[in-house]
Tab-separated table of N, CA and C in Angstrom:
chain	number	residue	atom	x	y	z
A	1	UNK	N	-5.963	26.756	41.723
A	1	UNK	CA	-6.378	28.064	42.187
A	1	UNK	C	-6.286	28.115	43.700
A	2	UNK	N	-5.814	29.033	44.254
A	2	UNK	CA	-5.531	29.641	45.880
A	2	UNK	C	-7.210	29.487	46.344
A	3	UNK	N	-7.577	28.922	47.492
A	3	UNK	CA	-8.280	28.539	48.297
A	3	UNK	C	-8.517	29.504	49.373
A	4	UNK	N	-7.860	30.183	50.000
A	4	UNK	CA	-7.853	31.612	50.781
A	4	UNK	C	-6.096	31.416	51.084
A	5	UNK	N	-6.000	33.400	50.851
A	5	UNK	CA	-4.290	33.328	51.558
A	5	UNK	C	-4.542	33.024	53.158
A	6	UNK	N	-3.387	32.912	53.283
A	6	UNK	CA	-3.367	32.271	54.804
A	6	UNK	C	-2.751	33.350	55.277
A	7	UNK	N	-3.285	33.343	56.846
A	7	UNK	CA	-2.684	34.584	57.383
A	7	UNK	C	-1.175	34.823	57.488
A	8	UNK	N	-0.314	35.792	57.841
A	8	UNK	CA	1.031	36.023	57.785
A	8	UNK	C	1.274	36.320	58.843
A	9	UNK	N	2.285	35.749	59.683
A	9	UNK	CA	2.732	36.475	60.863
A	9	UNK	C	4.036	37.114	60.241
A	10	UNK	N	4.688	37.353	61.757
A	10	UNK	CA	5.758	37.800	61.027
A	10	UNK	C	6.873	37.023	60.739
A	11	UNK	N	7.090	35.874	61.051
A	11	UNK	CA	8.434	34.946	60.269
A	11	UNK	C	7.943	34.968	58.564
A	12	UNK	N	6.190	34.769	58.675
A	12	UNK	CA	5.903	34.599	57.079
A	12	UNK	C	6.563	35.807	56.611
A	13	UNK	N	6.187	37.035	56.932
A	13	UNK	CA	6.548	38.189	56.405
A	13	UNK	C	7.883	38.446	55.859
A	14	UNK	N	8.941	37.831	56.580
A	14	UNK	CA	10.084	37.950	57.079
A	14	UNK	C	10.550	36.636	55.620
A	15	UNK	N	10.012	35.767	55.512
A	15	UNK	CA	10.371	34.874	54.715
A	15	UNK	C	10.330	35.148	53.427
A	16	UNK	N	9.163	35.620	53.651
A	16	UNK	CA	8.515	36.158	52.030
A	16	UNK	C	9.390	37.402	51.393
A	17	UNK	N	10.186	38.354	52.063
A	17	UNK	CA	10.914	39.697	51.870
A	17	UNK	C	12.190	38.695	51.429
A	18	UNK	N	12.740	38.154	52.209
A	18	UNK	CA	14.015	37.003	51.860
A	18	UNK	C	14.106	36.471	50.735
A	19	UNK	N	12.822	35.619	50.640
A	19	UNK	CA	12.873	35.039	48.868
A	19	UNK	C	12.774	35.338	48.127
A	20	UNK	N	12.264	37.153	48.251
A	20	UNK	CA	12.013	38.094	47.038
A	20	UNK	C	13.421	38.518	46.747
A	21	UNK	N	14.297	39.066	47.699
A	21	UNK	CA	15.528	39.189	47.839
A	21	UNK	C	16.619	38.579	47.260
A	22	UNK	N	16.580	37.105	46.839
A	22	UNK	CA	17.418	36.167	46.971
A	22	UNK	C	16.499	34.790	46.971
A	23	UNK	N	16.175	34.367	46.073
A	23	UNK	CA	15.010	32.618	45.965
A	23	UNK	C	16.025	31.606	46.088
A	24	UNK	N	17.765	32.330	45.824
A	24	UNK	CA	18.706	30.832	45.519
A	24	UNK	C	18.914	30.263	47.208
A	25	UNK	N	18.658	31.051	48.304
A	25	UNK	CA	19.093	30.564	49.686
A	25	UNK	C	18.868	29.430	49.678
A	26	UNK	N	19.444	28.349	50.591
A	26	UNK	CA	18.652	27.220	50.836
A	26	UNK	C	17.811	27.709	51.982
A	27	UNK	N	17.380	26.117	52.761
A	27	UNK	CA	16.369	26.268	53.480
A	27	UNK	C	17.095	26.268	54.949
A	28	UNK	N	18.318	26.400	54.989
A	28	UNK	CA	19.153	25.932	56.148
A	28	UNK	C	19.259	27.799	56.543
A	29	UNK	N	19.747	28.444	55.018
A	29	UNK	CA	20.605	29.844	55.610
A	29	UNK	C	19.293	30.630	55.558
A	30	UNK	N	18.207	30.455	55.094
A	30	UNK	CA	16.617	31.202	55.544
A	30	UNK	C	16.213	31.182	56.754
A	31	UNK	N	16.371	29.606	57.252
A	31	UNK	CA	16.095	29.192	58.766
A	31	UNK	C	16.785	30.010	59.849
A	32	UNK	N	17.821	29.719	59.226
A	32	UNK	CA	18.704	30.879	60.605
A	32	UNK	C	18.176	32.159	60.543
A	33	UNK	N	17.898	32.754	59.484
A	33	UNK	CA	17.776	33.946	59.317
A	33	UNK	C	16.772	34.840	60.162
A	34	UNK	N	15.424	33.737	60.079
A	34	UNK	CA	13.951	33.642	60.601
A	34	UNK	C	13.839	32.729	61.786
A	35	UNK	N	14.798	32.126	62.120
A	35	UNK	CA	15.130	31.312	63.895
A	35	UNK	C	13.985	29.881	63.870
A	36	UNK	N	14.776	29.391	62.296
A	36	UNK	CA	13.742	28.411	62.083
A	36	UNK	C	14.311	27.125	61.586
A	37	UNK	N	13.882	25.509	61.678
A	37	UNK	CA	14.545	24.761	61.246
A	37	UNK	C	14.657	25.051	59.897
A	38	UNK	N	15.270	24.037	58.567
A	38	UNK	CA	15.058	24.183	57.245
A	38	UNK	C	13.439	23.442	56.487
A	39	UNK	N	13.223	21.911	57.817
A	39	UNK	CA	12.056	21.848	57.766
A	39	UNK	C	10.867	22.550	57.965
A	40	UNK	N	10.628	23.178	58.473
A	40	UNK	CA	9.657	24.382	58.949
A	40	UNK	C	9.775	25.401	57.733
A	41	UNK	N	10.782	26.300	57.315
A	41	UNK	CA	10.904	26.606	55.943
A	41	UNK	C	10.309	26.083	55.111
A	42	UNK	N	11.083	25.312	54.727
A	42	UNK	CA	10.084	24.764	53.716
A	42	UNK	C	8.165	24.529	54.130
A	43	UNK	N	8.378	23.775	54.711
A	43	UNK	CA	6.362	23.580	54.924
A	43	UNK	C	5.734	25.127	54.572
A	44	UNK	N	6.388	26.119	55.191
A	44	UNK	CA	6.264	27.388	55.078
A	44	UNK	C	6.361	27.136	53.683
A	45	UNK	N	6.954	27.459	53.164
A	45	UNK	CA	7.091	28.471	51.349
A	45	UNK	C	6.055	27.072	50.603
A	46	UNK	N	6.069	25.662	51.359
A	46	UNK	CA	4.473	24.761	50.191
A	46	UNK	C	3.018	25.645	50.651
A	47	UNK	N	3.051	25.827	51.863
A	47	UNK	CA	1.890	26.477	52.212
A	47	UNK	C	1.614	27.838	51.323
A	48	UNK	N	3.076	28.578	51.094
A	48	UNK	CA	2.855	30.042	50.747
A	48	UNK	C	2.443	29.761	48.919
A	49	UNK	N	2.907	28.262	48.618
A	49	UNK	CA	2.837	27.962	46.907
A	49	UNK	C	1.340	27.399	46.912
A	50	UNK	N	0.979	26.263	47.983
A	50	UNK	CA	-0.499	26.077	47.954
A	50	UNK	C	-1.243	27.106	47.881
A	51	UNK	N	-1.561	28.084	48.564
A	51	UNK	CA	-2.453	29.350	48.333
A	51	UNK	C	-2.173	30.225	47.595
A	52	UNK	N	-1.620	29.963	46.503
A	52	UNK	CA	-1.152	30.981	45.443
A	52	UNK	C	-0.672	32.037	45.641
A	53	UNK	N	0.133	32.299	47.453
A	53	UNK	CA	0.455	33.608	47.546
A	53	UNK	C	2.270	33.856	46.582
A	54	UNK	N	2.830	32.664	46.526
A	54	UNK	CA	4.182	32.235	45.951
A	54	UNK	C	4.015	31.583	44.918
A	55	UNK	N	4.776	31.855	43.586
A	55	UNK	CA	5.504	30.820	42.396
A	55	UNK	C	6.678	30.716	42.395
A	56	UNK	N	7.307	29.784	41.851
A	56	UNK	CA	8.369	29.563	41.552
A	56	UNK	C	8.700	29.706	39.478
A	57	UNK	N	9.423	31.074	38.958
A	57	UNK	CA	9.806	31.778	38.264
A	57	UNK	C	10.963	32.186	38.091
A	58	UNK	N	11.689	32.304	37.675
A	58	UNK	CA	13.120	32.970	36.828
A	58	UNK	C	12.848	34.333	36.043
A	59	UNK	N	12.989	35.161	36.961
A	59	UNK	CA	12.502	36.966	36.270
A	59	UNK	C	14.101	36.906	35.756
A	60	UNK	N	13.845	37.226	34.271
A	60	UNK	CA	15.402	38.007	33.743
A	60	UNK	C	14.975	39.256	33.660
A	61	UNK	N	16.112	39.591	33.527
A	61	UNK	CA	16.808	41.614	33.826
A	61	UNK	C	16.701	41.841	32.070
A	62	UNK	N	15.445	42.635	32.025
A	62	UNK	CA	15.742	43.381	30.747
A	62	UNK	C	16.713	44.036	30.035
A	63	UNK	N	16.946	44.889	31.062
A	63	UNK	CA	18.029	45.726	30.974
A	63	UNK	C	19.339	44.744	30.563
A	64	UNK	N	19.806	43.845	30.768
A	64	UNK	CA	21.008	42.902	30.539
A	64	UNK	C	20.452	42.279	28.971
A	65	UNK	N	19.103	42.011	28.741
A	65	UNK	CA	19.465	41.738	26.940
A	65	UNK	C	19.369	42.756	26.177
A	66	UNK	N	20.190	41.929	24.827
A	66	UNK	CA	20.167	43.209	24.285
A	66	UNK	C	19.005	43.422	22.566
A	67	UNK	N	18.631	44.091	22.198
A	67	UNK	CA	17.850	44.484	21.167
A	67	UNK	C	16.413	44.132	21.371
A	68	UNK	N	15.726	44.575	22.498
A	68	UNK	CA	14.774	44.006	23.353
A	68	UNK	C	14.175	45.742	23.094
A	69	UNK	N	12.999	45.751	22.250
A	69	UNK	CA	12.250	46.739	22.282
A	69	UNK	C	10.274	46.539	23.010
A	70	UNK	N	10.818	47.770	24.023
A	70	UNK	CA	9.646	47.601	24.799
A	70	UNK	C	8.672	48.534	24.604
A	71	UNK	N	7.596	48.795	25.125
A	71	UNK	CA	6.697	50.256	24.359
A	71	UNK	C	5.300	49.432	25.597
A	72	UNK	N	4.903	50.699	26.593
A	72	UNK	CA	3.501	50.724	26.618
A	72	UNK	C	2.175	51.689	26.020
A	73	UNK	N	1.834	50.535	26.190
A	73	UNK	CA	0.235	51.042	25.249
A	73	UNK	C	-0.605	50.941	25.915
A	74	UNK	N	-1.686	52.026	25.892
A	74	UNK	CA	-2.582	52.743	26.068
A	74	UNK	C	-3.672	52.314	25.824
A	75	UNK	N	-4.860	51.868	26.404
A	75	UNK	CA	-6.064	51.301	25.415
A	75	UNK	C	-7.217	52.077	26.043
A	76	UNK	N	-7.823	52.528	25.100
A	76	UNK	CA	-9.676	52.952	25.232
A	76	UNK	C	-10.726	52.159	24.412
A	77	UNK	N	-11.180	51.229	25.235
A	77	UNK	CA	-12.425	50.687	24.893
A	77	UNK	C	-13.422	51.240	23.956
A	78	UNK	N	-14.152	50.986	23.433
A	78	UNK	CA	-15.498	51.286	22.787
A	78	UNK	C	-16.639	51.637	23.096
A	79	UNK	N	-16.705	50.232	24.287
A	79	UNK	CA	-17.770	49.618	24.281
A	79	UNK	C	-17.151	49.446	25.821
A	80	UNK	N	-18.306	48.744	26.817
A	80	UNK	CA	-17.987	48.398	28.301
A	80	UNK	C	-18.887	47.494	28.676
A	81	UNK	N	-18.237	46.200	28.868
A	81	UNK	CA	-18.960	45.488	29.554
A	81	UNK	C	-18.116	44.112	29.879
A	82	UNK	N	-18.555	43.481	30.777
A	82	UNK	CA	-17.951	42.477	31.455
A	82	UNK	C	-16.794	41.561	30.442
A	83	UNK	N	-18.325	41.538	29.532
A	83	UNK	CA	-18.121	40.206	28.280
A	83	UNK	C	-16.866	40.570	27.785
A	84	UNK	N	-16.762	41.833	27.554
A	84	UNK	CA	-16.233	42.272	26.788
A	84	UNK	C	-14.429	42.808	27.207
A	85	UNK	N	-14.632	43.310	28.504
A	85	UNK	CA	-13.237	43.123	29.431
A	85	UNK	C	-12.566	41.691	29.282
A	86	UNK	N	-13.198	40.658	29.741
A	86	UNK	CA	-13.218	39.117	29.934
A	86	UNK	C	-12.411	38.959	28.429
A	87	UNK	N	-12.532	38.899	27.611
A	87	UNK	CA	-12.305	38.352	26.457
A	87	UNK	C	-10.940	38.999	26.308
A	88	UNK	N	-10.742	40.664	25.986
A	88	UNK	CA	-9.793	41.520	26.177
A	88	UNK	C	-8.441	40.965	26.994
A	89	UNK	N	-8.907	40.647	27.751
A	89	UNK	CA	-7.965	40.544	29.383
A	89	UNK	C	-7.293	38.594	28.757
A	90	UNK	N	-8.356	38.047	28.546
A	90	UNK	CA	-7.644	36.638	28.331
A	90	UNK	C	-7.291	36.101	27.137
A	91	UNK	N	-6.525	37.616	25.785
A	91	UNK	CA	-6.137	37.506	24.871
A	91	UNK	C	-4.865	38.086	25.141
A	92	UNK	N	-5.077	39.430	25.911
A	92	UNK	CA	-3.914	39.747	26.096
A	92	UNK	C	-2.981	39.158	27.158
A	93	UNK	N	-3.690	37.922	28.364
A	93	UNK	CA	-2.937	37.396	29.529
A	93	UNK	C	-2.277	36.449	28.141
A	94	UNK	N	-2.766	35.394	27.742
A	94	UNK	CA	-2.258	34.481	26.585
A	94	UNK	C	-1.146	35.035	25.958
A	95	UNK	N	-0.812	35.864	25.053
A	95	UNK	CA	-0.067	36.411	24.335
A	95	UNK	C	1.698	36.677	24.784
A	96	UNK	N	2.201	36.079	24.779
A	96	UNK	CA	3.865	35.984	25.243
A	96	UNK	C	4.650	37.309	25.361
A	97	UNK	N	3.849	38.223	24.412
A	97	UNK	CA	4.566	39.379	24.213
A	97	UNK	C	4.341	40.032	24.921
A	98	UNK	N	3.144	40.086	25.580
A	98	UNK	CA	2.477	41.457	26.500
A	98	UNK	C	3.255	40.998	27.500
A	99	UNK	N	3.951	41.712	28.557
A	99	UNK	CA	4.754	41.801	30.239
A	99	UNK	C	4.124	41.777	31.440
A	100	UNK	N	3.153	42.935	30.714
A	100	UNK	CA	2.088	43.269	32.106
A	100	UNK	C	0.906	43.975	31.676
A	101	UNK	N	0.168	43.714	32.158
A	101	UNK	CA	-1.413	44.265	32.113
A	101	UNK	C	-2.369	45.087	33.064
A	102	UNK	N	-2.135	46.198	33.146
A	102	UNK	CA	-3.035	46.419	34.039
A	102	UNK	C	-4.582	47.496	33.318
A	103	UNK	N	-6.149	47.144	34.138
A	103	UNK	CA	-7.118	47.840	34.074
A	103	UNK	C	-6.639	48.935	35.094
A	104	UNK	N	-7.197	50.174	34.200
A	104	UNK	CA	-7.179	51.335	34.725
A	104	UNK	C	-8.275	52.236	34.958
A	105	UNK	N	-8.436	53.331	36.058
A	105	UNK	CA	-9.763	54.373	35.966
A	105	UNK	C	-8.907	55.488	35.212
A	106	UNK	N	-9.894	56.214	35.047
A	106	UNK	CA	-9.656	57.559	34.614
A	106	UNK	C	-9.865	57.197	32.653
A	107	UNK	N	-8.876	58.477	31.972
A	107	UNK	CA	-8.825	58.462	30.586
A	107	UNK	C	-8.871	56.852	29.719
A	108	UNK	N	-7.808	56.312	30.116
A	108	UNK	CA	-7.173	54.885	29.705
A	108	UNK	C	-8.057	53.601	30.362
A	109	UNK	N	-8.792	52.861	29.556
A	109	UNK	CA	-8.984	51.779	30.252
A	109	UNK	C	-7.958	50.943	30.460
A	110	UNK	N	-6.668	50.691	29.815
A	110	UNK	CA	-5.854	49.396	30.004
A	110	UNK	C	-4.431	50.348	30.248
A	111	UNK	N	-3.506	49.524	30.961
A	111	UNK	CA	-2.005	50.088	30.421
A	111	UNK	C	-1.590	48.415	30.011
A	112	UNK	N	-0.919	48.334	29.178
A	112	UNK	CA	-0.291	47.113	28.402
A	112	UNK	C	1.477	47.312	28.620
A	113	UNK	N	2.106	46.867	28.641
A	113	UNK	CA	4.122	46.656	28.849
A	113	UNK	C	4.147	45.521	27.603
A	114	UNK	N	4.478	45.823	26.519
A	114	UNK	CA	4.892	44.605	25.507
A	114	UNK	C	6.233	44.955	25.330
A	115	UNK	N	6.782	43.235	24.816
A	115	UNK	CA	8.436	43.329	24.886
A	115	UNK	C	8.367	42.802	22.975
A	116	UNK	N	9.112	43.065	22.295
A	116	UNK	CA	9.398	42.814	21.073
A	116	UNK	C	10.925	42.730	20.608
A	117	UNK	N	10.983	42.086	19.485
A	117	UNK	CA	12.498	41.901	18.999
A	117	UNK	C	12.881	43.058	18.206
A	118	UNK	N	12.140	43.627	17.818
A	118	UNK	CA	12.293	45.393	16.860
A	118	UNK	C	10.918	45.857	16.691
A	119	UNK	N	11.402	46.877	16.596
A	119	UNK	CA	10.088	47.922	15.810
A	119	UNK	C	9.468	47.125	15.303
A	120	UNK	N	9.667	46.616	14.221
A	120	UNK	CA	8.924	45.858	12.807
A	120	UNK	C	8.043	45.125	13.784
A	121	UNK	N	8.584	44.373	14.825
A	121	UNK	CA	7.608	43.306	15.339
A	121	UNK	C	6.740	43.999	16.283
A	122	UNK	N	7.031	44.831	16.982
A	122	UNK	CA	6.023	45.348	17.535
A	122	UNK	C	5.132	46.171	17.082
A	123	UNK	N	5.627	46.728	15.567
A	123	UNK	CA	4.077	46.706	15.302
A	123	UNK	C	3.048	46.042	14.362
A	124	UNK	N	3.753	44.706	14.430
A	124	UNK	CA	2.949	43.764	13.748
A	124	UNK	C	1.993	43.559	14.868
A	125	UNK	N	2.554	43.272	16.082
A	125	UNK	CA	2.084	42.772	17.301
A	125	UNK	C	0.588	43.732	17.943
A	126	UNK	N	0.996	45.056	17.533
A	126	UNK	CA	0.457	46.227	17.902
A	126	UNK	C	-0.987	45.847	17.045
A	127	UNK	N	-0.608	45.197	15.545
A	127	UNK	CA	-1.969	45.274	14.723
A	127	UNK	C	-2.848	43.912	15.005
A	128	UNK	N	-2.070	43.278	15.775
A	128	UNK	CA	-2.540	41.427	15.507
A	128	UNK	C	-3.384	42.483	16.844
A	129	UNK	N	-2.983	42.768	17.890
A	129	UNK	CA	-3.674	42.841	19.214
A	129	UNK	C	-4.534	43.897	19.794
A	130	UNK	N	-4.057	45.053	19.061
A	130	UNK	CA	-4.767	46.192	19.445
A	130	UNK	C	-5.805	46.597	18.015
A	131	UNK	N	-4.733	46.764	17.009
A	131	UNK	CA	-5.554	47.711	15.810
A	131	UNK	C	-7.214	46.557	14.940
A	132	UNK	N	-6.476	44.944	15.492
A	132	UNK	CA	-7.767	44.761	14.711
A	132	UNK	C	-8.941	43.992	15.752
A	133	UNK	N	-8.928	44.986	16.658
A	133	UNK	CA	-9.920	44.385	18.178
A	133	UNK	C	-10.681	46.137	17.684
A	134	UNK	N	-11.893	45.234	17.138
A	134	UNK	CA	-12.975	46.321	16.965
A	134	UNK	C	-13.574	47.288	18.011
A	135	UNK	N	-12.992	46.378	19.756
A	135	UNK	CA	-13.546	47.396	20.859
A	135	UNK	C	-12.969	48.233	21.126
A	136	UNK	N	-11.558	48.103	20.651
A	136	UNK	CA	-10.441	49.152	21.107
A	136	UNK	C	-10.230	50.306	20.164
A	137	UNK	N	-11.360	51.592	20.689
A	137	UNK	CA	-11.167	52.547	20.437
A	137	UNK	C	-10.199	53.675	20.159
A	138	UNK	N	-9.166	53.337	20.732
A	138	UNK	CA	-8.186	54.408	20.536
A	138	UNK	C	-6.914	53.422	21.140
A	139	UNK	N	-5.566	53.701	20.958
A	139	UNK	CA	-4.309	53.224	21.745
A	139	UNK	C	-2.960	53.678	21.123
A	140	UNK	N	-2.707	54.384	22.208
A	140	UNK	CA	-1.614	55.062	22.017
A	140	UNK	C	-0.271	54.144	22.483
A	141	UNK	N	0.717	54.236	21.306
A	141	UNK	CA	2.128	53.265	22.005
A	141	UNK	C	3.277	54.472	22.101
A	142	UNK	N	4.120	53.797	23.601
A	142	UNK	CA	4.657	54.865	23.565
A	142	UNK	C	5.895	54.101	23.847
A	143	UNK	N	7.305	54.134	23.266
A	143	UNK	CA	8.556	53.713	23.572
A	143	UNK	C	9.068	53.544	24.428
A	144	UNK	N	9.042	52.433	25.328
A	144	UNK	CA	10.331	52.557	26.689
A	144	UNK	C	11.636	53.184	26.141
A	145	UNK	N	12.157	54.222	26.421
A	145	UNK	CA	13.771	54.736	26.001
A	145	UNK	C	14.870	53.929	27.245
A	146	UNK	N	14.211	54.016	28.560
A	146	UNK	CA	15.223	53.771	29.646
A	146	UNK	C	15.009	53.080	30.954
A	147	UNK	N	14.559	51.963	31.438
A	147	UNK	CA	13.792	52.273	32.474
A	147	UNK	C	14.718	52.537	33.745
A	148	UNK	N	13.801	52.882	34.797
A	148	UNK	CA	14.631	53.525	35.705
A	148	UNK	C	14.050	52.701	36.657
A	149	UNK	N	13.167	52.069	36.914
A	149	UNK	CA	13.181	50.902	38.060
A	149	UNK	C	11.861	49.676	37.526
A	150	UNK	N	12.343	48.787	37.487
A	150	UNK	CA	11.365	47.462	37.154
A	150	UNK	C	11.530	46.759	38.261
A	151	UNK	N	10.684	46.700	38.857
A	151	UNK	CA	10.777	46.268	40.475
A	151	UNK	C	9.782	44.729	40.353
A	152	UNK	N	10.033	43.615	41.247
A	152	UNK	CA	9.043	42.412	41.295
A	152	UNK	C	9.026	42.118	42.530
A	153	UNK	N	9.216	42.981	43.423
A	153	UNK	CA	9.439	42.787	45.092
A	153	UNK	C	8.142	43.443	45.355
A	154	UNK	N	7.325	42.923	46.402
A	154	UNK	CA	5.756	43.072	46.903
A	154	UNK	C	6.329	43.861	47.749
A	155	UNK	N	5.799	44.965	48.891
A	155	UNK	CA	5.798	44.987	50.125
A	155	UNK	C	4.846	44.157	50.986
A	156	UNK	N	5.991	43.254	51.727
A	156	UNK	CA	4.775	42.132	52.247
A	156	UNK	C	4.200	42.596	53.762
A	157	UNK	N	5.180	43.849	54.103
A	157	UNK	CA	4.249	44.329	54.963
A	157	UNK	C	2.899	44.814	54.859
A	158	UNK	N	2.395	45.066	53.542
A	158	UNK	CA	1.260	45.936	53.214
A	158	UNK	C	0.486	44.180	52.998
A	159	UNK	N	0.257	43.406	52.805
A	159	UNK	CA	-0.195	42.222	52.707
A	159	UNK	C	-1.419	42.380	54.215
A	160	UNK	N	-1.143	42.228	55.291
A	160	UNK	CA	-1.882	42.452	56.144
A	160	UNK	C	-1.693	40.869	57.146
């Protein structure tokens, strides 16, 4: 677990936009980039992996496989309480299928991104995770048809 992020100047900033960009650079054509040895780079990106501000991951392009059915869902709670988020949250982080998770205000307590191999499986998936969780009041699934931007780039200017 990250210990505190560490502050960012701006080579961090500058590094961090780069590897979002492009992770295959080495540490030689980053350095130049940021007016830095390849040693210094690097110490940089262990520091940025020690404080959990960086992983090292392989994001594939949805869009490039094929028969990949996606659908977010909608969740309204029952019930509200810590216990009860807590449990929610570290069934659905576990679960391979779910993409992304986010708690929400307003109507929706959750938005969910699940990826499935067909219909059939997603809504097996839909009943293993949503329909037989007694807190989850209501959840609506709704079909990805197209997406139009799946982005994994931070703005690391907004970081601070």
């Amino acid at each position: 677990m990250p210990l505190l992020r560490p502050a960012l100047d701006d080579i961090d900033r500058r590094l961090l936009d780069l590897l979002q960009i492009d992770a295959d650079q080495t540490l030689r054509e980053l350095g130049d980039q940021v007016g830095l040895t390849p040693s210094a780079v690097q110490r940089r990106i262990k520091r940025f992996k020690k404080a959990g501000l960086m992983r090292t991951v392989a994001v594939l392009d949805a869009q490039q496989t094929t028969g990949l059915t996606q659908a977010l869902v909608m969740l309204t709670l029952a019930e509200e309480s810590p216990t009860l988020h807590r449990r929610l949250a570290n069934r659905l982080r576990k679960d391979p299928a779910v993409q992304q998770c986010y708690t929400l205000s307003g109507r929706w307590d959750y938005a969910v991104l699940v990826s499935a191999a067909s219909v059939r499986e997603l809504r097996d998936l839909s009943n293993r995770l949503f329909k037989s969780d007694d807190n989850i009041r209501r959840y609506d699934t709704m079909f990805v048809l197209d997406t139009v931007k799946a982005g994994t780039v931070i703005p690391v200017d907004l970081l601070g």
